[in-house]
Coordinates of C-alpha atoms in Angstrom, one line a residue:
X1 CA 69.7 102.2 -102.1
X2 CA 73.2 103.0 -100.9
X3 CA 74.1 103.2 -97.3
X4 CA 76.5 105.6 -95.6
X5 CA 78.5 104.8 -92.5
X6 CA 78.6 107.2 -89.6
X7 CA 81.5 108.0 -87.3
X8 CA 80.2 105.4 -84.8
X9 CA 79.6 102.6 -87.3
X10 CA 75.8 103.3 -87.5
X11 CA 74.4 103.4 -91.0
X12 CA 72.0 105.8 -92.7
X13 CA 70.0 105.3 -95.9
X14 CA 70.0 107.9 -98.7
X15 CA 67.0 110.2 -98.6
X16 CA 64.8 110.5 -101.7
X17 CA 63.2 113.8 -102.4
X18 CA 59.9 114.6 -103.9
X19 CA 60.7 116.6 -107.1
X20 CA 57.4 118.5 -107.1
X21 CA 58.4 120.2 -103.8
X22 CA 62.0 120.9 -104.5
X23 CA 61.4 124.4 -106.0
X24 CA 60.2 125.5 -102.6
X25 CA 63.4 124.2 -100.9
X26 CA 66.1 125.6 -103.2
X27 CA 66.8 129.1 -104.3
X28 CA 69.7 131.0 -105.8
X29 CA 72.2 132.4 -103.2
X30 CA 74.4 135.1 -104.7
X31 CA 77.9 133.7 -105.4
X32 CA 77.6 130.5 -103.4
X33 CA 75.3 128.5 -105.6
X34 CA 72.0 127.6 -104.0
X35 CA 70.6 127.9 -100.5
X36 CA 68.7 125.0 -99.0
X37 CA 65.6 126.1 -97.1
X38 CA 65.4 123.6 -94.2
X39 CA 61.6 123.6 -93.5
X40 CA 60.6 123.4 -97.2
X41 CA 63.1 120.7 -97.8
X42 CA 61.8 118.6 -94.9
X43 CA 58.4 118.9 -96.4
X44 CA 59.8 117.5 -99.7
X45 CA 61.2 114.5 -98.0
X46 CA 59.5 111.2 -97.4
X47 CA 58.6 110.2 -93.8
X48 CA 61.0 107.9 -92.0
X49 CA 59.3 105.6 -89.5
X50 CA 57.0 108.3 -88.4
X51 CA 59.7 110.9 -88.1
X52 CA 60.4 113.9 -90.3
X53 CA 64.1 113.1 -90.2
X54 CA 65.0 111.5 -93.6
X55 CA 68.2 110.0 -92.3
X56 CA 67.8 108.0 -89.1
X57 CA 70.2 105.5 -87.7
X58 CA 69.4 102.0 -88.9
X59 CA 70.1 100.7 -85.4
X60 CA 67.2 102.9 -84.1
X61 CA 64.8 101.2 -86.5
X62 CA 64.7 103.9 -89.1
X63 CA 64.5 103.3 -92.9
X64 CA 63.5 105.2 -95.9
X65 CA 59.8 104.9 -96.9
X66 CA 59.0 103.3 -100.2
X67 CA 59.7 105.6 -103.2
X68 CA 60.1 105.1 -106.9
X69 CA 63.9 105.6 -107.5
X70 CA 63.3 106.0 -111.2
X71 CA 61.3 109.1 -110.8
X72 CA 62.9 110.6 -107.7
X73 CA 65.6 113.2 -107.8
X74 CA 68.4 113.7 -105.3
X75 CA 69.5 117.1 -104.1
X76 CA 73.2 117.8 -104.4
X77 CA 75.4 120.9 -104.3
X78 CA 77.9 121.2 -107.1
X79 CA 80.3 123.9 -108.1
X80 CA 79.3 127.5 -107.4
X81 CA 76.5 128.9 -109.6
X82 CA 75.8 125.6 -111.2
X83 CA 72.6 123.5 -111.2
X84 CA 71.9 121.7 -107.9
X85 CA 69.2 119.4 -109.2
X86 CA 70.4 116.2 -110.9
X87 CA 68.5 113.2 -112.2
X88 CA 69.4 109.8 -110.9
X89 CA 71.6 109.0 -113.9
X90 CA 73.4 112.3 -113.7
X91 CA 73.8 111.8 -110.0
X92 CA 75.6 108.5 -110.5
X93 CA 78.0 110.1 -113.0
X94 CA 78.7 113.3 -111.2
X95 CA 81.6 113.5 -108.8
X96 CA 80.2 116.2 -106.6
X97 CA 79.5 115.9 -102.9
X98 CA 76.0 115.4 -101.7
X99 CA 76.0 118.2 -99.2
X100 CA 72.4 117.6 -98.0
X101 CA 73.0 113.9 -97.3
X102 CA 76.3 114.6 -95.5
X103 CA 74.7 117.3 -93.4
X104 CA 71.7 115.2 -92.4
X105 CA 73.8 112.2 -91.8
X106 CA 76.0 114.1 -89.3
X107 CA 73.3 116.3 -87.9
X108 CA 70.9 113.4 -87.1
X109 CA 73.8 111.3 -85.7
X110 CA 74.9 114.1 -83.3
X111 CA 71.3 115.0 -82.4
X112 CA 70.5 111.4 -81.6
X113 CA 73.6 111.2 -79.3
X114 CA 72.9 114.5 -77.6
X115 CA 69.2 113.8 -77.0
X116 CA 69.9 110.5 -75.1
X117 CA 72.0 111.0 -72.1
X118 CA 75.1 108.8 -72.4
X119 CA 74.5 108.4 -76.1
X120 CA 78.0 109.7 -77.1
X121 CA 80.4 106.8 -77.7
X122 CA 83.0 106.4 -74.9
X123 CA 85.8 108.9 -75.0
X124 CA 88.9 109.4 -72.9
X125 CA 88.4 111.6 -69.8
X126 CA 90.5 113.1 -67.0
X127 CA 91.5 109.8 -65.4
X128 CA 94.2 108.9 -67.9
X129 CA 96.1 109.9 -71.0
X130 CA 95.3 107.9 -74.1
X131 CA 98.1 107.8 -76.6
X132 CA 97.5 109.2 -80.1
X133 CA 99.6 109.7 -83.2
X134 CA 97.8 113.0 -83.8
X135 CA 98.5 114.6 -80.4
X136 CA 100.9 114.5 -77.5
X137 CA 99.3 113.9 -74.1
X138 CA 100.8 115.6 -71.0
X139 CA 99.8 115.9 -67.3
X140 CA 98.9 119.3 -66.1
X141 CA 99.3 120.0 -62.3
X142 CA 96.4 121.6 -60.4
X143 CA 96.8 125.2 -59.3
X144 CA 95.1 125.5 -55.9
X145 CA 97.4 128.4 -55.1
X146 CA 95.6 130.5 -57.7
X147 CA 92.1 130.3 -56.2
X148 CA 90.8 133.5 -54.7
X149 CA 87.7 135.6 -54.3
X150 CA 84.3 134.2 -55.5
X151 CA 86.0 131.2 -57.0
X152 CA 87.2 130.1 -53.5
X153 CA 83.6 130.4 -52.2
X154 CA 82.1 128.4 -55.0
X155 CA 84.8 125.8 -54.7
X156 CA 84.0 125.3 -51.1
X157 CA 80.2 125.1 -51.7
X158 CA 80.7 122.5 -54.4
X159 CA 83.3 120.6 -52.4
X160 CA 85.7 120.4 -55.3
X161 CA 89.4 121.1 -55.6
X162 CA 92.0 121.7 -58.2
X163 CA 93.8 118.5 -59.2
X164 CA 96.1 117.0 -61.9
X165 CA 94.4 116.6 -65.3
X166 CA 95.5 115.6 -68.8
X167 CA 96.0 117.9 -71.8
X168 CA 96.8 117.2 -75.4
X169 CA 99.1 119.1 -77.7
X170 CA 98.1 119.6 -81.3
X171 CA 100.7 120.9 -83.8
X172 CA 100.7 122.2 -87.4
X173 CA 101.2 119.5 -90.0
X174 CA 104.8 118.7 -90.4
X175 CA 105.9 119.5 -86.9
X176 CA 105.8 117.6 -83.6
X177 CA 102.6 118.2 -81.7
X178 CA 104.4 119.3 -78.5
X179 CA 106.5 122.5 -78.6
X180 CA 110.0 122.6 -77.4
X181 CA 109.9 124.0 -73.8
X182 CA 110.6 126.8 -73.0
X183 CA 109.0 128.1 -76.2
X184 CA 110.5 130.7 -78.4
X185 CA 110.0 134.4 -77.5
X186 CA 107.0 135.8 -79.3
X187 CA 105.4 132.4 -80.2
X188 CA 101.7 132.3 -79.8
X189 CA 99.5 129.4 -78.8
X190 CA 95.8 128.3 -78.6
X191 CA 94.4 127.1 -75.3
X192 CA 91.5 125.0 -76.5
X193 CA 88.4 124.2 -74.3
X194 CA 86.1 121.7 -76.0
X195 CA 82.3 121.8 -76.1
X196 CA 79.8 119.1 -75.1
X197 CA 77.5 120.8 -72.6
X198 CA 80.1 120.3 -69.8
X199 CA 78.9 116.6 -69.7
X200 CA 80.3 114.9 -72.8
X201 CA 83.1 114.9 -75.3
X202 CA 86.9 115.2 -74.7
X203 CA 90.1 116.9 -75.5
X204 CA 91.5 113.8 -77.1
X205 CA 91.8 113.6 -81.0
X206 CA 89.1 110.9 -81.0
X207 CA 86.5 113.5 -79.9
X208 CA 84.2 115.0 -82.5
X209 CA 85.3 118.6 -81.7
X210 CA 89.0 118.1 -82.4
X211 CA 88.8 119.2 -86.0
X212 CA 88.6 122.7 -84.5
X213 CA 92.1 122.9 -83.0
X214 CA 93.5 120.9 -85.9
X215 CA 92.2 123.6 -88.3
X216 CA 93.2 126.5 -86.1
X217 CA 96.9 125.6 -86.0
X218 CA 97.1 125.6 -89.8
X219 CA 95.9 129.3 -90.0
X220 CA 99.1 131.1 -88.9
X221 CA 102.8 130.4 -88.8
X222 CA 103.0 132.2 -85.5
X223 CA 100.4 130.0 -83.8
X224 CA 101.6 126.5 -84.6
X225 CA 100.4 124.7 -81.5
X226 CA 97.2 124.3 -79.5
X227 CA 96.9 122.8 -76.0
X228 CA 93.5 121.1 -75.4
X229 CA 92.6 120.8 -71.7
X230 CA 90.9 117.6 -70.6
X231 CA 88.7 119.3 -67.9
X232 CA 86.6 117.2 -65.7
X233 CA 83.0 116.6 -66.9
X234 CA 79.9 117.2 -64.8
X235 CA 77.3 114.5 -64.1
X236 CA 74.1 113.9 -62.2
X237 CA 71.3 111.4 -62.0
X238 CA 71.2 108.6 -63.2
X239 CA 75.0 108.9 -62.9
X240 CA 76.6 110.0 -59.6
X241 CA 76.7 113.8 -58.9
X242 CA 80.2 114.8 -59.8
X243 CA 82.3 117.8 -60.8
X244 CA 79.7 120.7 -60.8
X245 CA 80.6 124.3 -61.3
X246 CA 83.3 125.6 -60.8
X247 CA 85.3 122.3 -61.4
X248 CA 85.8 123.0 -65.2
X249 CA 87.0 126.5 -64.4
X250 CA 89.6 125.2 -61.9
X251 CA 90.9 122.9 -64.7
X252 CA 91.0 125.6 -67.3
X253 CA 92.9 127.8 -64.9
X254 CA 95.4 125.0 -64.4
X255 CA 95.8 124.7 -68.2
X256 CA 96.4 128.4 -68.5
X257 CA 98.9 128.4 -65.6
X258 CA 100.8 125.5 -67.4
X259 CA 101.1 127.6 -70.6
X260 CA 102.5 130.6 -68.7
X261 CA 104.6 129.2 -65.9
X262 CA 105.7 125.8 -67.3
X263 CA 105.8 126.2 -71.1
X264 CA 106.9 129.8 -70.9
X265 CA 104.3 131.6 -73.1
X266 CA 103.7 135.3 -72.4
X267 CA 100.1 135.8 -71.5
X268 CA 99.7 138.3 -74.4
X269 CA 100.6 135.5 -76.8
X270 CA 97.9 133.1 -75.5
X271 CA 94.6 132.8 -77.5
X272 CA 91.9 131.3 -75.3
X273 CA 89.4 129.5 -77.5
X274 CA 86.3 127.4 -76.8
X275 CA 83.4 126.0 -78.7
X276 CA 79.8 125.8 -77.3
X277 CA 80.1 125.0 -73.6
X278 CA 83.9 125.4 -74.1
X279 CA 83.1 129.0 -75.1
X280 CA 81.3 129.5 -71.9
X281 CA 84.3 128.1 -70.0
X282 CA 86.7 130.4 -72.0
X283 CA 84.6 133.4 -71.0
X284 CA 84.7 132.3 -67.4
X285 CA 88.5 131.8 -67.4
X286 CA 89.2 135.2 -68.9
X287 CA 86.7 136.9 -66.6
X288 CA 88.5 135.3 -63.6
X289 CA 91.9 136.5 -64.8
X290 CA 90.6 140.0 -65.6
X291 CA 88.6 140.6 -62.4
X292 CA 91.4 139.3 -60.1
X293 CA 94.3 141.0 -61.9
X294 CA 96.5 142.7 -59.4
X295 CA 95.2 140.9 -56.3
X296 CA 97.8 140.4 -53.7
X297 CA 96.8 137.1 -52.0
X298 CA 97.7 135.0 -55.1
X299 CA 100.1 135.4 -58.0
X300 CA 97.8 135.1 -60.9
X301 CA 99.1 135.2 -64.5
X302 CA 98.0 138.2 -66.5
X303 CA 94.9 137.9 -68.8
X304 CA 95.4 136.5 -72.3
X305 CA 96.0 138.6 -75.4
X306 CA 93.0 137.2 -77.4
X307 CA 89.7 135.4 -76.9
X308 CA 88.1 133.2 -79.6
X309 CA 84.5 132.2 -79.0
X310 CA 83.0 129.6 -81.4
X311 CA 79.2 129.2 -81.0
X312 CA 79.5 130.0 -77.3
X313 CA 76.8 128.9 -74.8
X314 CA 76.5 132.2 -73.1
X315 CA 73.2 131.9 -71.2
X316 CA 72.4 128.8 -69.1
X317 CA 69.3 130.4 -67.7
X318 CA 66.0 130.6 -69.6
X319 CA 66.1 134.3 -70.2
X320 CA 66.4 133.9 -74.0
X321 CA 63.8 131.2 -74.2
X322 CA 60.9 133.5 -75.2
X323 CA 58.4 133.1 -78.0
X324 CA 59.9 134.0 -81.4
X325 CA 63.5 133.6 -80.2
X326 CA 66.0 131.4 -81.9
X327 CA 65.6 128.9 -79.1
X328 CA 62.3 128.0 -80.6
X329 CA 62.4 129.0 -84.2
X330 CA 65.7 127.4 -85.3
X331 CA 64.4 123.9 -85.3
X332 CA 66.8 122.5 -87.9
X333 CA 69.8 122.8 -85.5
X334 CA 71.7 119.9 -84.0
X335 CA 70.6 121.2 -80.6
X336 CA 67.0 120.2 -80.1
X337 CA 64.3 121.6 -77.8
X338 CA 66.3 123.5 -75.2
X339 CA 63.3 123.7 -72.8
X340 CA 62.6 119.9 -72.8
X341 CA 63.1 119.0 -69.2
X342 CA 64.2 115.5 -70.2
X343 CA 66.4 116.7 -73.0
X344 CA 70.2 117.1 -73.3
X345 CA 70.4 120.8 -72.6
X346 CA 68.3 120.8 -69.4
X347 CA 70.2 117.7 -68.2
X348 CA 73.5 119.4 -68.8
X349 CA 72.4 122.5 -66.9
X350 CA 71.4 120.4 -63.9
X351 CA 74.7 118.4 -63.9
X352 CA 76.8 121.5 -64.3
X353 CA 75.0 123.7 -61.7
X354 CA 74.8 120.9 -59.2
X355 CA 74.3 122.2 -55.6
X356 CA 74.1 125.8 -56.8
X357 CA 70.8 125.1 -58.5
X358 CA 69.2 126.4 -61.7
X359 CA 68.4 129.7 -60.1
X360 CA 72.1 130.7 -60.0
X361 CA 72.3 130.6 -63.8
X362 CA 70.1 133.7 -64.2
X363 CA 72.4 136.1 -62.4
X364 CA 75.9 134.6 -62.2
X365 CA 78.2 136.4 -64.5
X366 CA 80.5 133.4 -64.8
X367 CA 77.7 131.0 -65.8
X368 CA 75.4 133.2 -67.9
X369 CA 77.3 136.3 -69.1
X370 CA 74.6 137.0 -71.7
X371 CA 71.6 136.6 -69.3
X372 CA 68.8 139.1 -69.8
X373 CA 67.7 138.9 -66.2
X374 CA 67.4 142.4 -64.7
X375 CA 69.8 141.5 -61.8
X376 CA 72.4 140.1 -64.1
X377 CA 75.6 142.2 -64.0
X378 CA 78.1 140.8 -66.4
X379 CA 80.5 143.5 -67.5
X380 CA 83.4 143.1 -69.9
X381 CA 85.7 146.0 -69.2
X382 CA 89.3 144.8 -69.4
X383 CA 88.6 141.8 -71.7
X384 CA 91.0 141.2 -74.6
X385 CA 90.2 141.5 -78.3
X386 CA 87.6 139.0 -79.1
X387 CA 86.3 137.0 -82.1
X388 CA 82.8 135.7 -81.8
X389 CA 81.3 133.2 -84.3
X390 CA 77.7 132.1 -84.6
X391 CA 75.6 130.1 -87.0
X392 CA 72.5 131.7 -88.4
X393 CA 70.4 128.6 -87.9
X394 CA 71.5 127.7 -84.4
X395 CA 69.3 127.8 -81.3
X396 CA 71.9 129.8 -79.4
X397 CA 72.0 132.6 -81.9
X398 CA 70.0 135.2 -79.9
X399 CA 72.1 134.8 -76.8
X400 CA 75.3 135.0 -78.8
X401 CA 74.1 138.2 -80.3
X402 CA 73.3 139.5 -76.8
X403 CA 76.9 138.7 -75.8
X404 CA 78.2 140.6 -78.8
X405 CA 76.1 143.7 -77.8
X406 CA 77.3 143.6 -74.2
X407 CA 81.0 143.2 -75.2
X408 CA 80.8 146.0 -77.7
X409 CA 79.2 148.3 -75.2
X410 CA 82.1 147.7 -72.7
X411 CA 85.2 147.3 -74.8
X412 CA 84.3 148.9 -78.1
X413 CA 83.4 147.7 -81.5
X414 CA 87.0 147.7 -82.7
X415 CA 87.8 145.1 -80.1
X416 CA 85.0 142.7 -81.0
X417 CA 84.9 140.9 -84.4
X418 CA 81.6 139.1 -85.0
X419 CA 81.1 136.5 -87.7
X420 CA 77.6 135.0 -88.4
X421 CA 77.3 132.2 -91.0
X422 CA 74.0 132.3 -92.8
X423 CA 71.8 129.2 -92.3
X424 CA 74.6 127.4 -90.5
X425 CA 74.0 125.0 -87.6
X426 CA 75.5 125.1 -84.1
X427 CA 79.2 124.5 -83.8
X428 CA 79.6 123.8 -87.5
X429 CA 83.4 124.3 -87.3
X430 CA 83.5 120.8 -85.8
X431 CA 82.2 119.4 -89.2
X432 CA 85.0 120.1 -91.8
X433 CA 82.6 119.2 -94.6
X434 CA 80.3 122.1 -93.8
X435 CA 80.3 124.8 -96.5
X436 CA 80.6 127.6 -93.9
X437 CA 83.9 126.3 -92.6
X438 CA 86.3 127.7 -95.2
X439 CA 85.1 131.3 -95.1
X440 CA 84.9 131.3 -91.3
X441 CA 88.4 130.0 -91.0
X442 CA 89.5 132.6 -93.4
X443 CA 87.9 135.3 -91.3
X444 CA 89.6 133.9 -88.2
X445 CA 92.9 133.8 -90.1
X446 CA 92.6 137.5 -90.9
X447 CA 91.8 138.3 -87.3
X448 CA 94.9 136.4 -86.2
X449 CA 97.2 138.3 -88.6

């Protein structure tokens, strides 16, 4: 059987599917060919070393169970409205992509990394700028002079401070990554805040989430650049306790201040964008700028003109973890059990909240703006026009829908664009091969116009 290499050098074996069960897993899906039904498809797959995952890293001891290749059929997705089931001989001759194998290869790889703390391959962090041909690294000065109100209190409680951090400029193909400063009047820019649960990943081009800013800068001629902020990551046991809330917010604020007061962008031309935990951070940054607009003790820049939230993590409490919710039912997502005390999500919460404790997540509007707790009071009056994207198969779906409802109630339906991709996993825009990427990027392009 053929073997496929993963981004980290791990290898995965092709999965063989039991033909007798395929009819339960595949059904017509209007104009987009065939829809894969995750649960039925998993039932059609052979067991892998006691796991239901058909593609498991070879380095973890996984391999495909014995199967007769001459009678097995692989599932592939071909051109729209064409047959998705091919015999082995047809498979070898056909030059279509095997979507299922690609999806499971990446999903299982990411899930394996996320579910073992420290499993993500080493990436650059805030300590230094790592050169890259795809992006231009810069140093961003801290902005302690912009700290006021609740943020000043939380900063003192966490014993953190604003400091110099790196950032990386991404540019549209054919132009230099870093814009000429000061920028041209009217030019727009993305301020990108990456995901990773506040504890992993990076702003550097080597990070798995950087296909997002690379894709965004290609969507509009008036937004040719994106600045990705290398905010400090949180950690806790077995690592040292470092950089809890609101450290990342201090760094995001420094990045925003750089765009306005160094690069020369007008706030109305800044599009704050974040994926997953980066979406949570984007919401916190915009909230701080909105709530403190007009204060006299600091000279804060005005709020941005637009907010782009990609699969945002909007509730770090357990208020959405109720029976029947997407937290439990969307089991095919790259995010695994969000209530597992030893799992990635719970570990990320402990690291991020630090001395504030998990209880703070239930009611703090900066940490859990979509919380369903009766004492939660996150309002969105004054927020800019917003685009919210979600995957229909992701565990965060219900809390993202709650965010949409709250924002619509406060700023109006015309100011909130919501896009939900059917059967799509969490943060799928980080995976350019995912079939939901093109239509989603097209929707964002229309929103940017």
